[in-house]
PDB file of C-alpha atoms in Angstrom:
ATOM      1  CA  UNK A   1      -3.037  49.967  13.971  1.00 47.00           C
ATOM      2  CA  UNK A   2       0.148  51.629  13.875  1.00 64.00           C
ATOM      3  CA  UNK A   3       2.829  51.446  11.053  1.00 67.00           C
ATOM      4  CA  UNK A   4       5.465  49.173  13.176  1.00 70.00           C
ATOM      5  CA  UNK A   5       2.470  46.226  13.544  1.00 74.00           C
ATOM      6  CA  UNK A   6       1.929  47.107   9.896  1.00 74.00           C
ATOM      7  CA  UNK A   7       5.559  46.271   8.807  1.00 76.00           C
ATOM      8  CA  UNK A   8       6.005  43.443  10.981  1.00 79.00           C
ATOM      9  CA  UNK A   9       2.706  41.815   9.929  1.00 80.00           C
ATOM     10  CA  UNK A  10       3.722  42.076   6.203  1.00 82.00           C
ATOM     11  CA  UNK A  11       7.236  40.211   7.125  1.00 83.00           C
ATOM     12  CA  UNK A  12       5.622  38.038   9.054  1.00 84.00           C
ATOM     13  CA  UNK A  13       3.311  36.799   6.071  1.00 87.00           C
ATOM     14  CA  UNK A  14       6.573  36.802   3.775  1.00 89.00           C
ATOM     15  CA  UNK A  15       8.024  34.223   6.163  1.00 90.00           C
ATOM     16  CA  UNK A  16       5.008  32.375   6.465  1.00 90.00           C
ATOM     17  CA  UNK A  17       4.632  32.122   1.992  1.00 93.00           C
ATOM     18  CA  UNK A  18       8.520  31.541   2.337  1.00 94.00           C
ATOM     19  CA  UNK A  19       8.004  28.571   4.864  1.00 95.00           C
ATOM     20  CA  UNK A  20       4.999  27.012   2.971  1.00 95.00           C
ATOM     21  CA  UNK A  21       7.166  26.840  -0.819  1.00 96.00           C
ATOM     22  CA  UNK A  22      10.051  25.584   1.470  1.00 97.00           C
ATOM     23  CA  UNK A  23       7.679  23.202   3.037  1.00 96.00           C
ATOM     24  CA  UNK A  24       6.288  21.739  -0.428  1.00 96.00           C
ATOM     25  CA  UNK A  25       9.762  21.429  -1.893  1.00 97.00           C
ATOM     26  CA  UNK A  26      10.600  18.630   0.922  1.00 97.00           C
ATOM     27  CA  UNK A  27       7.470  17.168   0.684  1.00 96.00           C
ATOM     28  CA  UNK A  28       8.267  16.284  -2.899  1.00 96.00           C
ATOM     29  CA  UNK A  29      11.474  15.287  -2.535  1.00 96.00           C
ATOM     30  CA  UNK A  30      10.736  11.624  -4.165  1.00 95.00           C
ATOM     31  CA  UNK A  31       8.381  13.263  -6.793  1.00 96.00           C
ATOM     32  CA  UNK A  32      10.004  11.955 -10.175  1.00 97.00           C
ATOM     33  CA  UNK A  33      11.090  15.624 -12.425  1.00 97.00           C
ATOM     34  CA  UNK A  34       9.570  17.671  -9.874  1.00 97.00           C
ATOM     35  CA  UNK A  35      11.090  21.432  -9.879  1.00 97.00           C
ATOM     36  CA  UNK A  36      12.108  23.445  -6.753  1.00 97.00           C
ATOM     37  CA  UNK A  37      10.479  26.491  -6.255  1.00 96.00           C
ATOM     38  CA  UNK A  38      11.747  29.468  -4.187  1.00 95.00           C
ATOM     39  CA  UNK A  39       9.341  32.335  -3.170  1.00 94.00           C
ATOM     40  CA  UNK A  40       9.679  35.750  -4.565  1.00 92.00           C
ATOM     41  CA  UNK A  41       9.075  39.049  -2.724  1.00 88.00           C
ATOM     42  CA  UNK A  42       9.503  42.795  -3.371  1.00 88.00           C
ATOM     43  CA  UNK A  43      10.060  46.022  -1.521  1.00 82.00           C
ATOM     44  CA  UNK A  44       6.379  48.183  -1.336  1.00 79.00           C
ATOM     45  CA  UNK A  45       7.131  51.715  -0.351  1.00 77.00           C
ATOM     46  CA  UNK A  46       4.488  53.803   0.748  1.00 73.00           C
ATOM     47  CA  UNK A  47       4.767  57.723   1.818  1.00 72.00           C
ATOM     48  CA  UNK A  48       2.509  58.610   5.242  1.00 67.00           C
ATOM     49  CA  UNK A  49       1.782  61.555   7.203  1.00 69.00           C
ATOM     50  CA  UNK A  50       4.444  62.364   9.863  1.00 66.00           C
ATOM     51  CA  UNK A  51       3.927  61.395  13.254  1.00 64.00           C
ATOM     52  CA  UNK A  52       4.491  63.693  16.430  1.00 63.00           C
ATOM     53  CA  UNK A  53       7.884  64.972  16.535  1.00 62.00           C
ATOM     54  CA  UNK A  54       8.698  64.084  13.122  1.00 63.00           C
ATOM     55  CA  UNK A  55       8.647  66.492  10.166  1.00 67.00           C
ATOM     56  CA  UNK A  56       8.231  66.369   6.109  1.00 64.00           C
ATOM     57  CA  UNK A  57       6.723  62.832   4.622  1.00 71.00           C
ATOM     58  CA  UNK A  58       7.786  59.683   6.101  1.00 70.00           C
ATOM     59  CA  UNK A  59       8.638  56.381   4.176  1.00 75.00           C
ATOM     60  CA  UNK A  60       7.300  53.240   5.025  1.00 75.00           C
ATOM     61  CA  UNK A  61       8.512  49.557   3.434  1.00 76.00           C
ATOM     62  CA  UNK A  62       6.534  46.623   3.311  1.00 79.00           C
ATOM     63  CA  UNK A  63       7.135  42.956   1.731  1.00 84.00           C
ATOM     64  CA  UNK A  64       5.137  42.459  -1.029  1.00 83.00           C
ATOM     65  CA  UNK A  65       4.635  38.654  -2.676  1.00 85.00           C
ATOM     66  CA  UNK A  66       5.399  38.275  -6.111  1.00 87.00           C
ATOM     67  CA  UNK A  67       4.901  34.682  -6.765  1.00 90.00           C
ATOM     68  CA  UNK A  68       7.617  32.110  -7.167  1.00 93.00           C
ATOM     69  CA  UNK A  69      10.079  31.041  -9.283  1.00 94.00           C
ATOM     70  CA  UNK A  70      10.844  27.546 -10.582  1.00 95.00           C
ATOM     71  CA  UNK A  71      14.483  25.994 -10.851  1.00 96.00           C
ATOM     72  CA  UNK A  72      14.452  24.210 -14.323  1.00 95.00           C
ATOM     73  CA  UNK A  73      17.809  22.476 -13.578  1.00 95.00           C
ATOM     74  CA  UNK A  74      17.363  18.625 -14.421  1.00 96.00           C
ATOM     75  CA  UNK A  75      17.344  16.221 -11.881  1.00 96.00           C
ATOM     76  CA  UNK A  76      19.790  13.185 -11.662  1.00 96.00           C
ATOM     77  CA  UNK A  77      18.394  10.169 -13.581  1.00 96.00           C
ATOM     78  CA  UNK A  78      17.768   6.955 -11.597  1.00 97.00           C
ATOM     79  CA  UNK A  79      17.556   3.632 -13.127  1.00 97.00           C
ATOM     80  CA  UNK A  80      14.414   1.587 -11.900  1.00 97.00           C
ATOM     81  CA  UNK A  81      14.354  -1.092 -14.877  1.00 95.00           C
ATOM     82  CA  UNK A  82      10.934  -0.515 -15.445  1.00 97.00           C
ATOM     83  CA  UNK A  83      10.169  -0.682 -19.427  1.00 96.00           C
ATOM     84  CA  UNK A  84       7.441   2.282 -18.988  1.00 97.00           C
ATOM     85  CA  UNK A  85       9.633   4.400 -16.770  1.00 98.00           C
ATOM     86  CA  UNK A  86      11.065   7.208 -19.216  1.00 98.00           C
ATOM     87  CA  UNK A  87      13.597  10.113 -18.546  1.00 98.00           C
ATOM     88  CA  UNK A  88      13.950  13.137 -20.804  1.00 98.00           C
ATOM     89  CA  UNK A  89      17.362  14.376 -21.208  1.00 96.00           C
ATOM     90  CA  UNK A  90      17.197  18.327 -22.323  1.00 95.00           C
ATOM     91  CA  UNK A  91      14.261  20.458 -22.594  1.00 95.00           C
ATOM     92  CA  UNK A  92      11.113  18.758 -23.294  1.00 97.00           C
ATOM     93  CA  UNK A  93       7.880  17.554 -22.163  1.00 98.00           C
ATOM     94  CA  UNK A  94       5.526  14.620 -22.748  1.00 98.00           C
ATOM     95  CA  UNK A  95       2.141  15.343 -23.449  1.00 98.00           C
ATOM     96  CA  UNK A  96      -0.682  13.827 -21.879  1.00 98.00           C
ATOM     97  CA  UNK A  97      -4.629  14.117 -22.970  1.00 97.00           C
ATOM     98  CA  UNK A  98      -6.674  14.759 -19.939  1.00 96.00           C
ATOM     99  CA  UNK A  99     -10.439  15.919 -19.410  1.00 95.00           C
ATOM    100  CA  UNK A 100      -9.250  19.666 -19.787  1.00 94.00           C
ATOM    101  CA  UNK A 101      -7.285  19.139 -22.879  1.00 95.00           C
ATOM    102  CA  UNK A 102      -3.335  18.392 -23.184  1.00 97.00           C
ATOM    103  CA  UNK A 103      -1.385  18.965 -20.566  1.00 98.00           C
ATOM    104  CA  UNK A 104       2.420  18.680 -20.311  1.00 98.00           C
ATOM    105  CA  UNK A 105       4.883  16.646 -17.804  1.00 98.00           C
ATOM    106  CA  UNK A 106       8.304  15.778 -17.271  1.00 98.00           C
ATOM    107  CA  UNK A 107       7.680  12.859 -14.809  1.00 97.00           C
ATOM    108  CA  UNK A 108       7.624   9.677 -17.109  1.00 97.00           C
ATOM    109  CA  UNK A 109       6.229   7.491 -14.213  1.00 97.00           C
ATOM    110  CA  UNK A 110       4.081   5.406 -16.850  1.00 98.00           C
ATOM    111  CA  UNK A 111       1.911   2.249 -16.834  1.00 97.00           C
ATOM    112  CA  UNK A 112      -0.199   0.604 -19.275  1.00 97.00           C
ATOM    113  CA  UNK A 113      -3.902   0.603 -18.365  1.00 96.00           C
ATOM    114  CA  UNK A 114      -6.725  -2.007 -18.508  1.00 95.00           C
ATOM    115  CA  UNK A 115      -6.794  -1.586 -22.641  1.00 95.00           C
ATOM    116  CA  UNK A 116      -3.121  -1.806 -23.035  1.00 96.00           C
ATOM    117  CA  UNK A 117      -2.598   2.282 -23.290  1.00 97.00           C
ATOM    118  CA  UNK A 118       0.376   3.741 -22.348  1.00 98.00           C
ATOM    119  CA  UNK A 119      -0.743   6.657 -19.377  1.00 98.00           C
ATOM    120  CA  UNK A 120       0.807   8.606 -16.367  1.00 97.00           C
ATOM    121  CA  UNK A 121       0.067   7.528 -12.647  1.00 94.00           C
ATOM    122  CA  UNK A 122      -3.333   9.338 -12.537  1.00 94.00           C
ATOM    123  CA  UNK A 123      -4.597   7.432 -15.841  1.00 96.00           C
ATOM    124  CA  UNK A 124      -3.801  10.149 -18.536  1.00 97.00           C
ATOM    125  CA  UNK A 125      -3.369   8.897 -22.068  1.00 97.00           C
ATOM    126  CA  UNK A 126       0.195   9.789 -23.100  1.00 98.00           C
ATOM    127  CA  UNK A 127       0.128  11.326 -26.454  1.00 96.00           C
ATOM    128  CA  UNK A 128       2.024   9.894 -29.484  1.00 95.00           C
ATOM    129  CA  UNK A 129       2.365  11.580 -32.995  1.00 93.00           C
ATOM    130  CA  UNK A 130      -0.895   9.769 -33.600  1.00 90.00           C
ATOM    131  CA  UNK A 131      -3.121   9.658 -30.216  1.00 92.00           C
ATOM    132  CA  UNK A 132      -2.492   7.490 -27.371  1.00 94.00           C
ATOM    133  CA  UNK A 133      -0.417   4.496 -27.892  1.00 96.00           C
ATOM    134  CA  UNK A 134      -1.653   0.929 -27.242  1.00 96.00           C
ATOM    135  CA  UNK A 135       0.286  -1.949 -26.537  1.00 96.00           C
ATOM    136  CA  UNK A 136      -1.328  -5.748 -27.170  1.00 94.00           C
ATOM    137  CA  UNK A 137       0.301  -8.886 -25.806  1.00 91.00           C
ATOM    138  CA  UNK A 138       1.391  -9.850 -29.319  1.00 93.00           C
ATOM    139  CA  UNK A 139       4.153  -6.745 -28.937  1.00 94.00           C
ATOM    140  CA  UNK A 140       6.612  -8.667 -26.810  1.00 94.00           C
ATOM    141  CA  UNK A 141       8.961  -6.868 -25.257  1.00 95.00           C
ATOM    142  CA  UNK A 142       8.833  -2.766 -25.620  1.00 96.00           C
ATOM    143  CA  UNK A 143      11.811  -0.789 -26.491  1.00 97.00           C
ATOM    144  CA  UNK A 144      11.432   2.917 -26.788  1.00 97.00           C
ATOM    145  CA  UNK A 145      14.145   4.567 -28.565  1.00 97.00           C
ATOM    146  CA  UNK A 146      15.910   8.155 -27.520  1.00 97.00           C
ATOM    147  CA  UNK A 147      13.541   9.840 -30.002  1.00 96.00           C
ATOM    148  CA  UNK A 148      10.260   8.337 -28.660  1.00 96.00           C
ATOM    149  CA  UNK A 149       9.704   5.769 -31.067  1.00 97.00           C
ATOM    150  CA  UNK A 150       7.869   2.571 -29.403  1.00 97.00           C
ATOM    151  CA  UNK A 151       8.491  -0.702 -30.785  1.00 97.00           C
ATOM    152  CA  UNK A 152       7.838  -4.306 -30.235  1.00 95.00           C
ATOM    153  CA  UNK A 153       8.493  -7.563 -31.924  1.00 93.00           C
ATOM    154  CA  UNK A 154       6.580  -6.718 -34.592  1.00 89.00           C
ATOM    155  CA  UNK A 155       7.458  -3.579 -35.364  1.00 94.00           C
ATOM    156  CA  UNK A 156       7.176   0.240 -34.535  1.00 95.00           C
ATOM    157  CA  UNK A 157       4.251   0.725 -32.762  1.00 96.00           C
ATOM    158  CA  UNK A 158       4.084   4.640 -32.420  1.00 96.00           C
ATOM    159  CA  UNK A 159       6.393   7.639 -31.390  1.00 97.00           C
ATOM    160  CA  UNK A 160       5.562   9.551 -28.095  1.00 97.00           C
ATOM    161  CA  UNK A 161       5.462  13.226 -28.401  1.00 97.00           C
ATOM    162  CA  UNK A 162       7.984  15.330 -26.856  1.00 97.00           C
ATOM    163  CA  UNK A 163       7.395  19.209 -26.928  1.00 97.00           C
ATOM    164  CA  UNK A 164       9.165  22.586 -26.034  1.00 97.00           C
ATOM    165  CA  UNK A 165       7.913  26.173 -24.865  1.00 97.00           C
ATOM    166  CA  UNK A 166       9.768  29.395 -25.753  1.00 94.00           C
ATOM    167  CA  UNK A 167       9.146  30.360 -22.016  1.00 95.00           C
ATOM    168  CA  UNK A 168       9.130  27.341 -19.705  1.00 94.00           C
ATOM    169  CA  UNK A 169       8.587  29.579 -16.596  1.00 92.00           C
ATOM    170  CA  UNK A 170       5.039  30.788 -17.583  1.00 93.00           C
ATOM    171  CA  UNK A 171       4.148  26.916 -17.639  1.00 96.00           C
ATOM    172  CA  UNK A 172       1.320  26.540 -15.026  1.00 95.00           C
ATOM    173  CA  UNK A 173       1.329  24.126 -12.069  1.00 94.00           C
ATOM    174  CA  UNK A 174      -2.029  21.882 -12.343  1.00 93.00           C
ATOM    175  CA  UNK A 175      -1.091  18.973  -9.397  1.00 89.00           C
ATOM    176  CA  UNK A 176       0.011  15.314 -10.563  1.00 91.00           C
ATOM    177  CA  UNK A 177       3.428  16.878 -12.106  1.00 95.00           C
ATOM    178  CA  UNK A 178       0.993  18.338 -15.003  1.00 97.00           C
ATOM    179  CA  UNK A 179       1.811  21.769 -16.418  1.00 97.00           C
ATOM    180  CA  UNK A 180      -1.062  23.678 -18.492  1.00 97.00           C
ATOM    181  CA  UNK A 181       0.017  27.003 -20.640  1.00 97.00           C
ATOM    182  CA  UNK A 182      -1.563  28.972 -23.470  1.00 95.00           C
ATOM    183  CA  UNK A 183       1.558  28.705 -25.698  1.00 96.00           C
ATOM    184  CA  UNK A 184       2.272  26.755 -28.628  1.00 96.00           C
ATOM    185  CA  UNK A 185       3.944  23.799 -28.239  1.00 96.00           C
ATOM    186  CA  UNK A 186       6.872  22.969 -30.595  1.00 96.00           C
ATOM    187  CA  UNK A 187       8.844  19.464 -31.227  1.00 96.00           C
ATOM    188  CA  UNK A 188      11.500  18.928 -28.961  1.00 96.00           C
ATOM    189  CA  UNK A 189      14.020  17.655 -31.290  1.00 91.00           C
ATOM    190  CA  UNK A 190      17.169  18.400 -28.928  1.00 93.00           C
ATOM    191  CA  UNK A 191      15.754  16.200 -25.984  1.00 96.00           C
ATOM    192  CA  UNK A 192      16.178  12.649 -26.079  1.00 97.00           C
ATOM    193  CA  UNK A 193      14.314   9.646 -24.093  1.00 98.00           C
ATOM    194  CA  UNK A 194      16.290   7.238 -21.747  1.00 97.00           C
ATOM    195  CA  UNK A 195      14.095   4.192 -21.121  1.00 98.00           C
ATOM    196  CA  UNK A 196      14.305   2.477 -17.523  1.00 97.00           C
ATOM    197  CA  UNK A 197      15.039   5.398 -15.776  1.00 98.00           C
ATOM    198  CA  UNK A 198      13.171   8.122 -14.454  1.00 98.00           C
ATOM    199  CA  UNK A 199      14.554  12.006 -13.656  1.00 98.00           C
ATOM    200  CA  UNK A 200      14.516  12.741 -10.012  1.00 97.00           C
ATOM    201  CA  UNK A 201      13.453  15.782  -8.247  1.00 97.00           C
ATOM    202  CA  UNK A 202      16.165  18.817  -8.028  1.00 97.00           C
ATOM    203  CA  UNK A 203      15.026  19.153  -4.683  1.00 97.00           C
ATOM    204  CA  UNK A 204      18.581  19.333  -2.559  1.00 96.00           C
ATOM    205  CA  UNK A 205      17.349  18.654   1.276  1.00 96.00           C
ATOM    206  CA  UNK A 206      20.002  19.902   2.918  1.00 96.00           C
ATOM    207  CA  UNK A 207      19.661  23.341   1.177  1.00 95.00           C
ATOM    208  CA  UNK A 208      16.050  23.472   1.840  1.00 97.00           C
ATOM    209  CA  UNK A 209      16.585  22.779   5.204  1.00 96.00           C
ATOM    210  CA  UNK A 210      19.241  25.292   6.038  1.00 96.00           C
ATOM    211  CA  UNK A 211      16.689  27.928   3.914  1.00 94.00           C
ATOM    212  CA  UNK A 212      13.891  26.949   6.327  1.00 95.00           C
ATOM    213  CA  UNK A 213      15.873  27.543   9.611  1.00 95.00           C
ATOM    214  CA  UNK A 214      16.683  31.310   8.221  1.00 94.00           C
ATOM    215  CA  UNK A 215      13.353  32.024   7.570  1.00 93.00           C
ATOM    216  CA  UNK A 216      12.752  30.895  10.947  1.00 91.00           C
ATOM    217  CA  UNK A 217      14.950  32.770  12.454  1.00 91.00           C
ATOM    218  CA  UNK A 218      13.737  36.025  10.387  1.00 87.00           C
ATOM    219  CA  UNK A 219      10.047  35.461  11.605  1.00 82.00           C
ATOM    220  CA  UNK A 220      11.059  34.833  15.324  1.00 85.00           C
ATOM    221  CA  UNK A 221      13.297  38.227  15.112  1.00 83.00           C
ATOM    222  CA  UNK A 222       9.892  39.925  13.618  1.00 80.00           C
ATOM    223  CA  UNK A 223       7.891  38.675  16.099  1.00 77.00           C
ATOM    224  CA  UNK A 224       9.838  39.826  18.679  1.00 75.00           C
ATOM    225  CA  UNK A 225      10.088  43.305  17.421  1.00 69.00           C
ATOM    226  CA  UNK A 226       6.044  43.394  17.686  1.00 68.00           C
ATOM    227  CA  UNK A 227       6.417  41.825  21.161  1.00 69.00           C
ATOM    228  CA  UNK A 228       8.612  44.812  22.293  1.00 67.00           C
ATOM    229  CA  UNK A 229       6.360  47.202  20.566  1.00 66.00           C
ATOM    230  CA  UNK A 230       3.421  45.651  22.601  1.00 67.00           C
ATOM    231  CA  UNK A 231       5.086  45.647  25.758  1.00 64.00           C
ATOM    232  CA  UNK A 232       6.056  49.695  25.365  1.00 67.00           C
ATOM    233  CA  UNK A 233       2.367  50.481  24.313  1.00 67.00           C
ATOM    234  CA  UNK A 234       1.336  48.507  27.732  1.00 70.00           C
ATOM    235  CA  UNK A 235       3.964  50.219  29.729  1.00 71.00           C
ATOM    236  CA  UNK A 236       2.702  53.422  28.657  1.00 67.00           C
ATOM    237  CA  UNK A 237      -0.649  52.542  29.192  1.00 70.00           C
ATOM    238  CA  UNK A 238       0.020  51.826  32.902  1.00 72.00           C
ATOM    239  CA  UNK A 239       2.156  55.155  33.068  1.00 71.00           C
ATOM    240  CA  UNK A 240      -0.831  57.174  31.794  1.00 71.00           C
ATOM    241  CA  UNK A 241      -3.553  55.328  33.869  1.00 70.00           C
ATOM    242  CA  UNK A 242      -1.218  56.235  37.299  1.00 71.00           C
ATOM    243  CA  UNK A 243      -1.063  59.709  36.535  1.00 63.00           C
TER     244      UNK A 243
END
C-alpha cells in the first residue's frame, strides 16, 4: 500500500474515532451528570525513502489517536422533587460500594432498595461516613442537608460521603456513571448537595451536531482523495496495458 493511501487511511480512522465519541455524547444527552468528551489526536511524523523523481528523505505525517479529554464543567441543575435525587454543587463525587470496591459518581439519581438502603440506579449502596445508609418507615420524610447529613423525624440517620481528587481527568469510566481511580480520595469540603435536583449532562446538542457535520465533511474529503488516487492508478494500468 503506498504512502498516500496510508495517510488517507489514518485520517479516516481518526474521523471514525471522532464520530464515535460525538455519538456517545449525544446518546448520553439525558444521562444525569454526564461529562462530554472530545477525541484528541496528534501528528505522527515518519521519514521514508524518496520515490522516483524525489531526492533526500521524505516526511510523511499520519494522524495518531491519543484518547479523549473529558469536559469537567458542571451541568445545569434540574429540579425533580424526588427526595433521593441529589445534585452536587462544586467539585465532588458520591461514593458507591460495588462488587469491585468503591467507585465514584456525580449521578445522584438514587433510590431505596428493598432493605431501605440508599442505592444507585444499578443497586450499588451509596456510602456514608459509617457505611451504607438505611432508611426505615419510622424515619418519615427524609431531609438531606448541603453537607450530606441525612435526617428523619427521629434525628440524624447518617452522612453521605463526598470526595474529591487531585486529578479528576485521570478518573477512569466504568459505565453506569461510575468512575474508578488509584488516587486516594479526600473529603470534598467545598462541595454542597442540593436535595430534589439532578445535575444535567453538560452536552450541548447543537454543538455536537456541528462537530458531527465537520467530521463527516473531513471524512468525505479524505475518501474522495483516496478514490482519486485509485482512479489515477487504474488509468495508469490501462495505459500500460494498451502499449
